[in-house]
Coordinates of C-alpha atoms in Angstrom, one line a residue:
X3 CA 0.0 -0.3 -0.1
X4 CA 2.5 2.4 1.0
X5 CA 4.5 2.3 -2.4
X6 CA 5.0 6.3 -3.4
X7 CA 8.4 6.9 -4.5
X8 CA 7.9 10.0 -2.0
X9 CA 7.0 7.5 0.9
X10 CA 10.0 8.4 3.6
X11 CA 9.0 4.1 4.5
X12 CA 11.5 1.6 3.7
X13 CA 15.0 2.3 5.2
X14 CA 14.6 5.3 3.8
X15 CA 16.4 8.3 6.6
X16 CA 14.4 10.5 8.4
X17 CA 14.4 14.6 7.2
X18 CA 15.0 17.6 9.3
X19 CA 13.8 20.8 8.6
X20 CA 14.7 23.5 10.0
X21 CA 11.4 26.6 9.1
X22 CA 12.4 30.1 8.2
X23 CA 8.9 32.6 8.3
X24 CA 10.5 35.5 6.3
X25 CA 8.9 39.5 7.2
X26 CA 10.2 41.9 5.1
X27 CA 13.4 40.0 4.3
X28 CA 14.0 39.1 7.9
X29 CA 13.5 36.0 9.7
X30 CA 11.0 36.0 12.2
X31 CA 9.3 33.5 14.9
X32 CA 6.4 34.0 17.2
X33 CA 4.2 31.8 19.8
X34 CA 1.2 30.4 18.6
X35 CA 2.5 32.5 15.5
X36 CA 1.6 35.8 17.3
X37 CA 4.0 38.5 19.4
X38 CA 6.8 37.5 16.2
X39 CA 10.5 38.6 17.0
X40 CA 13.3 39.0 14.7
X41 CA 15.3 35.4 14.2
X42 CA 18.0 36.8 11.2
X43 CA 19.3 37.1 7.9
X44 CA 17.3 33.9 6.6
X45 CA 20.3 34.2 3.3
X46 CA 22.8 33.7 6.4
X47 CA 20.3 30.9 8.2
X48 CA 20.0 28.9 5.4
X49 CA 23.6 28.7 4.9
X50 CA 24.7 27.6 8.1
X51 CA 21.5 25.2 8.5
X52 CA 23.3 23.4 4.7
X53 CA 26.2 23.2 6.9
X54 CA 25.1 21.9 9.6
X55 CA 24.1 18.8 7.7
X56 CA 20.1 19.4 7.9
X57 CA 18.7 17.6 5.3
X58 CA 15.9 20.4 3.5
X59 CA 14.8 24.3 4.4
X60 CA 11.3 25.9 4.8
X61 CA 10.7 28.9 3.7
X62 CA 7.5 30.9 4.5
X63 CA 6.7 34.5 3.5
X64 CA 4.2 36.1 6.2
X65 CA 4.2 39.4 4.2
X66 CA 1.1 40.9 3.0
X67 CA 2.6 42.7 0.0
X68 CA 2.3 43.7 -3.4
X69 CA 5.5 43.8 -4.1
X70 CA 5.5 40.0 -2.5
X71 CA 6.7 38.3 -5.6
X72 CA 9.8 40.3 -6.4
X73 CA 10.6 40.2 -3.2
X74 CA 10.4 36.4 -2.9
X75 CA 11.6 35.9 -6.3
X76 CA 15.4 37.5 -4.8
X77 CA 14.9 35.8 -2.1
X78 CA 15.1 32.2 -3.6
X79 CA 18.0 33.2 -6.1
X80 CA 19.9 34.4 -3.1
X81 CA 18.8 31.3 -1.0
X82 CA 19.7 28.6 -4.4
X83 CA 23.4 30.6 -5.0
X84 CA 24.6 29.6 -1.4
X85 CA 23.2 26.2 -0.6
X86 CA 22.8 22.8 -2.2
X87 CA 19.9 21.4 -0.1
X88 CA 16.3 21.3 -1.1
X89 CA 14.9 24.0 -0.1
X90 CA 10.5 25.3 0.1
X91 CA 9.0 28.0 -0.2
X92 CA 5.7 29.5 0.4
X93 CA 3.6 31.9 0.9
X94 CA 1.5 34.1 -1.4
X95 CA 1.5 31.3 -4.5
X96 CA -2.2 32.0 -5.9
X97 CA -1.2 30.4 -9.8
X98 CA 0.5 28.7 -11.9
X99 CA 2.5 32.0 -12.6
X100 CA 3.7 32.8 -8.9
X101 CA 4.8 29.0 -8.7
X102 CA 6.3 28.7 -12.0
X103 CA 8.2 32.4 -10.9
X104 CA 10.0 30.7 -7.4
X105 CA 11.2 27.6 -9.2
X106 CA 12.2 29.2 -12.2
X107 CA 14.4 31.3 -9.5
X108 CA 15.7 28.1 -7.9
X109 CA 13.4 26.2 -5.3
X110 CA 13.0 23.0 -5.1
X111 CA 9.1 22.6 -4.0
X112 CA 6.2 25.0 -3.9
X113 CA 4.2 24.7 -0.7
X114 CA 0.8 26.2 -0.3
X115 CA -1.8 26.5 2.1
X116 CA -4.8 29.1 2.8
X117 CA -4.9 29.0 -1.6
X118 CA -5.6 25.7 -1.7
X119 CA -8.4 25.7 0.9
X120 CA -9.8 28.5 -1.1
X121 CA -9.8 26.9 -4.1
X122 CA -8.8 23.0 -4.3
X123 CA -8.4 22.5 -7.9
X124 CA -5.2 24.6 -7.6
X125 CA -3.3 21.6 -6.3
X126 CA -4.3 19.5 -9.3
X127 CA -3.4 22.1 -11.5
X128 CA 0.1 23.1 -10.3
X129 CA 0.5 18.8 -9.7
X130 CA -0.3 19.1 -13.4
X131 CA 1.9 22.3 -14.4
X132 CA 5.2 21.0 -12.6
X133 CA 4.5 17.1 -11.3
X134 CA 3.4 15.6 -7.8
X135 CA 6.5 15.8 -6.1
X136 CA 6.9 19.6 -6.3
X137 CA 3.9 20.0 -4.1
X138 CA 3.7 20.9 -0.7
X139 CA 0.2 21.1 1.0
X140 CA 0.8 23.6 4.1
X141 CA -2.6 22.4 6.8
X142 CA -2.3 24.5 9.9
X143 CA -4.7 22.8 12.2
X144 CA -6.0 23.5 15.7
X145 CA -8.4 21.4 18.0
X146 CA -12.3 22.9 18.4
X147 CA -13.9 20.7 20.5
X148 CA -13.5 17.1 19.8
X149 CA -12.5 18.2 16.2
X150 CA -9.5 19.1 14.8
X151 CA -10.1 22.1 12.2
X152 CA -8.1 23.7 9.5
X153 CA -7.6 27.4 9.7
X154 CA -5.8 30.3 7.1
X155 CA -4.3 33.3 6.9
X156 CA -1.7 32.3 9.6
X157 CA -4.0 30.7 11.8
X158 CA -6.4 33.3 12.1
X159 CA -9.8 32.1 10.3
X160 CA -10.9 28.6 11.0
X161 CA -12.7 27.0 8.3
X162 CA -15.3 24.4 7.9
X163 CA -12.9 22.0 7.1
X164 CA -11.7 19.2 9.1
X165 CA -8.0 18.2 9.3
X166 CA -7.9 14.8 8.0
X167 CA -10.6 14.7 5.8
X168 CA -9.3 18.0 3.5
X169 CA -5.3 15.9 3.5
X170 CA -6.8 13.4 2.2
X171 CA -9.0 15.3 -0.3
X172 CA -5.3 17.3 -0.7
X173 CA -3.4 13.6 -1.7
X174 CA -6.2 12.9 -4.2
X175 CA -5.5 16.1 -6.1
X176 CA -1.8 15.4 -6.5
X177 CA -0.2 16.9 -3.2
X178 CA 3.3 15.8 -2.8
X179 CA 4.3 15.7 0.9
X180 CA 1.8 17.3 3.6
X181 CA 3.1 19.9 6.0
X182 CA 1.5 20.2 8.9
X183 CA 1.2 21.9 11.8
X184 CA -0.3 22.3 14.8
X185 CA -1.1 25.2 16.1
X186 CA -2.2 24.4 20.3
X187 CA 1.4 22.8 20.2
X188 CA 3.3 26.3 17.8
X189 CA 6.4 27.3 19.3
X190 CA 5.3 26.0 23.6
X191 CA 8.4 23.9 22.9
X192 CA 5.9 21.4 24.4
X193 CA 6.7 18.5 21.9
X194 CA 4.8 17.8 19.1
X195 CA 1.1 16.6 18.5
X196 CA 2.1 12.6 18.0
X197 CA -2.3 12.0 17.9
X198 CA -2.7 13.7 15.1
X199 CA 0.6 13.0 13.5
X200 CA -0.2 9.3 14.1
X201 CA -3.6 9.3 12.9
X202 CA -2.8 11.7 9.5
X203 CA 0.5 9.7 8.7
X204 CA -1.7 6.4 9.0
X205 CA -4.0 7.1 6.6
X206 CA -2.4 9.5 3.6
X207 CA 0.8 7.1 1.9
X208 CA 2.8 10.8 0.5
X209 CA 5.0 11.9 3.4
X210 CA 4.0 13.6 6.6
X211 CA 6.3 17.0 8.1
X212 CA 5.4 17.2 11.7
X213 CA 5.2 21.0 12.1
X214 CA 4.7 23.1 15.8
X215 CA 6.3 22.1 19.4
X216 CA 9.8 21.4 19.3
X217 CA 11.3 22.4 22.2
X218 CA 14.3 19.9 22.6
X219 CA 16.0 16.5 21.1
X220 CA 12.8 14.6 22.7
X221 CA 10.7 15.5 21.1
X222 CA 12.3 14.6 17.7
X223 CA 12.8 11.2 18.9
X224 CA 9.1 10.4 20.1
X225 CA 7.6 11.9 16.7
X226 CA 9.5 9.3 14.8
X227 CA 9.0 6.9 17.3
X228 CA 5.3 6.9 17.8
X229 CA 4.2 8.1 14.3
X230 CA 6.9 7.3 11.7
X231 CA 6.2 11.0 10.6
X232 CA 8.7 11.1 7.3
X233 CA 10.0 14.9 8.5
X234 CA 10.4 16.6 11.7
X235 CA 10.0 20.3 11.0
X236 CA 11.4 24.0 13.8
X237 CA 12.1 27.2 14.0
X238 CA 12.7 28.5 17.3
X239 CA 15.1 25.9 18.9
X240 CA 17.6 25.8 15.2
X241 CA 17.5 29.3 15.2
X242 CA 18.6 30.3 18.6
X243 CA 21.1 27.5 19.0
X244 CA 19.0 26.4 21.6
X245 CA 19.3 22.2 19.5
X246 CA 22.4 21.9 16.6
X247 CA 21.3 19.9 13.7
X248 CA 24.3 18.0 14.3
X249 CA 23.4 17.1 17.6
X250 CA 19.9 15.9 17.4
X251 CA 20.8 13.2 14.0
X252 CA 23.2 11.9 16.4
X253 CA 21.0 11.4 19.3
X254 CA 18.9 10.4 16.7
X255 CA 20.9 7.8 14.9
X256 CA 21.7 6.4 19.0
X257 CA 17.9 6.1 18.7
X258 CA 17.9 3.7 15.7
X259 CA 16.1 6.1 13.7
X260 CA 17.6 6.5 10.8
X261 CA 18.9 10.1 9.5
X262 CA 21.6 11.0 7.1
X263 CA 24.8 12.0 8.9

């Protein structure tokens, strides 16, 4: 069943992915999607993470401006010149032309979130235009009552979509990967939402990236052991040097979790 070429099962190494939220050309980080503070120059951070042994990077543009596309294209070009690991770019991609500009500038994958929920056919269009492996669907989820609900606009706007149902639709339309952020856990450093992640990972046939809640090395061990997701993403623990990627990978390896050293 789990035979997708993108699936990280069957002995493929687990991936460690720093995430850089970019606002006005700087990397920022908040708690539960608010209270942003500066975390440095995104190109310098990218270079540093590439040298540390990160497997991939994700850049999310969280600034809504008319100038966005030009700014992000320049950032992608600058990053592509500095690093030799794959990176994904997201934020403000609403049509084929947006994705085309970023992929042509050097991004390896594009990530869409709100635009996909508002116009699910966009997933089909992107997958048909560029290939499934280029399309990452980012899902921001928060529990409301006993349901996990998809949120838009940087987590500010709840939708009527239930998280698992939406992820399964996204997969059926051509999503190549799911970046799942638990907003209840985001920035709290209390650990990943392993229950939700396991439910989703068991239900889909494409890679799942865990996001939201990393605070210490043990949280990465837990998420891989308890959910078998393909990748784990974090931001502040990497940006502020609380966890160094070489140390993290050695610990994972020591716990018999396969990683690229």
